[in-house]
Amino acid sequence: DAGVIQSPRHEVTEMGQEVTLRCKPISGHDYLFWYRQTMMRGLELLIYFNNNVPIDDSGMPEDRFSAKMPNASFSTLKIQPSEPRDSAVYFCASSPKVQGFSDTQYFGPGTRLTVL
Amino acid sequence: QKEVEQNSGPLSVPEGAIASLNCTYSDRGSQSFFWYRQYSGKSPELIMFIYSNGDKEDGRFTAQLNKASQYVSLLIRDSQPSDSATYLCAVRGSGNTGKLIFGQGTTLQVKP
């Protein structure tokens, strides 16, 4: 299995520009998660989906952030307009059904975003 | 109070020693607990999970859980330089939620 695929791996943009991050989860996984990691705040959950439906978006920092999952094999995280404080590594993760206690989240390689 | 707390370290141990990593959590209803390892510049990868009080062993790794004290730990025996990484504690709360809350992570340095 190819694992979770994210693109781009690096993104450098200027303040005010729109940024779109992409994720392809592991085939057959029902859950998809978007995280942001910074030195100051650590790894934070932004939003997660179950069967393409957003379940919890309480971690989305503000209206500038939006996420979609149009089908089981693709999700996007969009920032519009971007700001320097959005600079971080954004991870996508997927997991099989949450059943009991042993659900494992598999992380993609991440997208390193720099907003100038 | 943070929901999941870890000492950021760095924790430095000599090669061959036991490394002890600790984590506390605030939600008493939390159900399951995970330890992820993250090498610099890489993504987190799961090492172990535990959901019952007591110890769970997997090779050189032992996870320990004490729900009464809201405390979970990870022991690494015979530490190797390749164990040098940041270790993230993650907690899944009460209810049928897929959400994990991560601690800030503890950086472990194993010196040859």
XYZ file of C-alpha atoms in Angstrom:
228
model
C 0.000 0.000 0.000
C 1.290 3.464 -0.877
C 0.295 4.985 2.436
C -1.213 8.421 2.859
C -0.186 10.732 0.038
C 0.051 14.497 0.433
C 0.857 17.218 -2.044
C 2.652 19.463 -2.351
C 5.447 18.521 0.056
C 6.595 22.126 0.300
C 4.726 25.315 -0.418
C 6.033 28.845 -0.223
C 3.555 31.608 -0.842
C 2.989 35.249 -0.108
C 0.560 36.649 2.399
C -2.911 36.989 0.975
C -2.603 34.165 -1.525
C -4.833 31.107 -1.572
C -3.227 27.819 -0.591
C -4.644 24.367 -1.293
C -3.240 21.272 0.318
C -4.197 17.827 -0.943
C -4.475 14.405 0.605
C -5.169 10.889 -0.600
C -5.926 8.542 2.308
C -5.132 4.852 2.454
C -7.681 2.915 0.440
C -10.433 1.483 2.587
C -9.912 3.825 5.524
C -13.091 5.441 6.777
C -11.542 8.314 8.703
C -9.449 11.232 7.497
C -7.780 13.801 9.741
C -6.076 17.126 9.089
C -3.472 18.279 11.615
C -1.216 21.299 11.925
C 2.126 21.134 13.727
C 4.159 24.079 14.995
C 6.896 24.365 17.584
C 4.734 26.571 19.767
C 1.451 24.654 19.670
C 2.526 21.124 18.830
C 0.274 18.823 16.820
C -3.278 20.131 16.630
C -6.285 18.484 15.054
C -8.012 20.834 12.645
C -10.851 18.697 11.324
C -11.753 15.093 10.723
C -14.102 13.244 8.397
C -15.907 9.944 8.668
C -17.066 8.448 5.374
C -16.461 11.810 3.663
C -18.635 13.706 6.171
C -17.030 16.331 8.433
C -17.509 15.246 12.042
C -15.542 17.721 14.123
C -14.172 20.989 12.791
C -13.735 22.669 16.169
C -9.995 22.903 15.598
C -10.271 24.956 12.423
C -8.741 28.263 13.491
C -11.014 30.635 11.615
C -13.103 31.161 8.514
C -10.016 31.452 6.357
C -9.638 27.680 6.651
C -11.908 25.221 4.877
C -11.728 21.511 4.184
C -13.583 19.232 1.830
C -13.717 15.554 1.102
C -15.623 15.082 -2.165
C -14.969 11.333 -2.251
C -13.317 8.561 -0.265
C -9.955 8.998 -1.945
C -9.388 12.737 -1.859
C -9.479 15.663 0.522
C -8.367 19.282 0.396
C -7.507 21.867 3.008
C -7.733 25.407 1.751
C -6.467 28.613 3.333
C -7.751 31.853 1.849
C -6.260 34.371 2.388
C -3.066 32.978 3.874
C -1.155 34.757 6.643
C 2.404 34.348 7.982
C 1.041 32.769 11.184
C -0.311 29.906 9.079
C 3.251 28.745 8.457
C 3.448 25.193 9.785
C 3.627 21.567 8.751
C 0.205 20.232 7.812
C -0.337 16.507 8.168
C -3.102 14.382 6.800
C -3.806 11.051 8.489
C -6.270 8.248 7.900
C -7.512 5.343 9.947
C -9.787 2.376 9.539
C -13.022 2.193 11.472
C -12.878 3.443 15.033
C -13.872 0.274 16.810
C -12.914 -0.134 20.403
C -9.544 1.121 21.359
C -6.952 0.075 18.877
C -7.638 2.443 16.009
C -4.389 3.533 14.454
C -3.916 6.752 12.576
C -1.468 6.598 9.690
C 0.153 9.897 8.875
C 1.189 11.243 5.512
C 4.593 12.885 4.985
C 3.206 16.353 5.577
C 3.198 19.640 3.685
C 5.572 22.301 4.937
C 3.850 25.646 4.356
C 5.718 28.931 4.515
C 3.751 32.146 4.154
C 5.952 35.179 3.580
C -4.414 23.176 32.123
C -3.506 21.420 28.916
C -5.509 18.322 28.078
C -2.395 16.188 27.560
C 0.876 17.193 29.182
C 4.390 15.993 28.582
C 7.776 17.254 29.662
C 9.330 18.663 26.495
C 12.840 17.560 27.493
C 15.278 16.932 26.076
C 15.664 13.710 27.987
C 19.190 12.444 27.584
C 20.146 8.843 28.363
C 23.237 6.781 27.587
C 23.044 3.937 25.118
C 21.785 0.758 26.770
C 19.925 2.573 29.562
C 16.176 2.670 30.202
C 14.396 5.778 28.977
C 11.208 6.732 30.811
C 8.727 9.070 29.146
C 5.701 10.373 31.009
C 2.337 11.830 30.125
C -0.651 13.072 32.116
C -4.147 13.794 30.835
C -7.094 15.762 32.149
C -10.159 13.934 30.776
C -10.960 11.218 33.288
C -13.242 9.555 30.760
C -10.451 9.000 28.262
C -10.547 5.545 26.769
C -7.362 4.798 24.915
C -3.823 6.016 24.851
C -1.191 6.040 22.161
C 2.518 6.641 21.864
C 3.819 7.987 18.570
C 7.443 8.461 17.594
C 8.452 11.331 15.335
C 11.917 11.647 13.856
C 13.052 15.131 12.949
C 11.459 16.224 9.704
C 9.276 13.137 9.494
C 5.685 12.274 10.290
C 4.500 10.619 13.505
C 4.326 6.828 13.538
C 2.509 4.682 16.078
C 4.632 2.698 18.520
C 2.061 1.380 20.958
C -1.449 1.770 22.246
C -2.870 0.807 25.635
C -6.362 0.963 27.096
C -6.294 -1.160 30.275
C -4.609 -0.314 33.534
C -1.234 -1.938 33.948
C 1.651 -2.698 31.660
C 1.786 -3.669 28.013
C 5.044 -4.868 26.522
C 6.170 -4.957 22.908
C 9.822 -5.785 22.396
C 11.945 -3.115 24.042
C 8.901 -0.912 24.651
C 6.561 -1.030 27.642
C 3.531 1.201 28.013
C 2.113 1.732 31.489
C -1.328 3.102 32.280
C -2.781 4.282 35.590
C -6.270 5.668 35.026
C -6.774 6.584 38.687
C -3.760 8.887 38.493
C -4.515 9.869 34.854
C -0.988 8.928 33.948
C 0.551 7.002 31.083
C 4.215 6.269 30.484
C 6.505 4.663 27.950
C 9.640 2.783 28.917
C 12.315 2.034 26.360
C 14.760 -0.633 27.465
C 18.270 -0.958 26.068
C 17.977 2.467 24.445
C 19.725 2.859 21.103
C 20.894 5.995 19.298
C 18.219 5.184 16.687
C 15.602 5.767 19.401
C 16.534 9.456 19.442
C 13.319 11.192 18.402
C 10.349 13.084 19.777
C 7.756 10.904 21.481
C 4.163 12.072 21.347
C 1.523 10.928 23.790
C -2.013 10.920 22.376
C -5.303 10.377 24.159
C -8.718 9.480 22.794
C -11.459 10.900 24.930
C -14.768 9.553 26.104
C -17.499 8.760 23.628
C -17.230 7.217 20.210
C -14.950 9.849 18.802
C -12.067 9.449 16.404
C -10.399 12.528 17.817
C -6.964 12.218 19.388
C -5.467 14.918 21.598
C -1.683 15.049 21.379
C 0.787 16.239 23.949
C 3.625 18.554 22.980
C 6.052 15.644 22.856
C 9.245 14.730 24.707
C 12.533 14.823 22.846
C 14.727 11.844 23.652
C 18.452 11.836 23.002
C 20.318 8.546 23.318
C 24.059 9.120 23.487
C 26.454 6.428 22.264
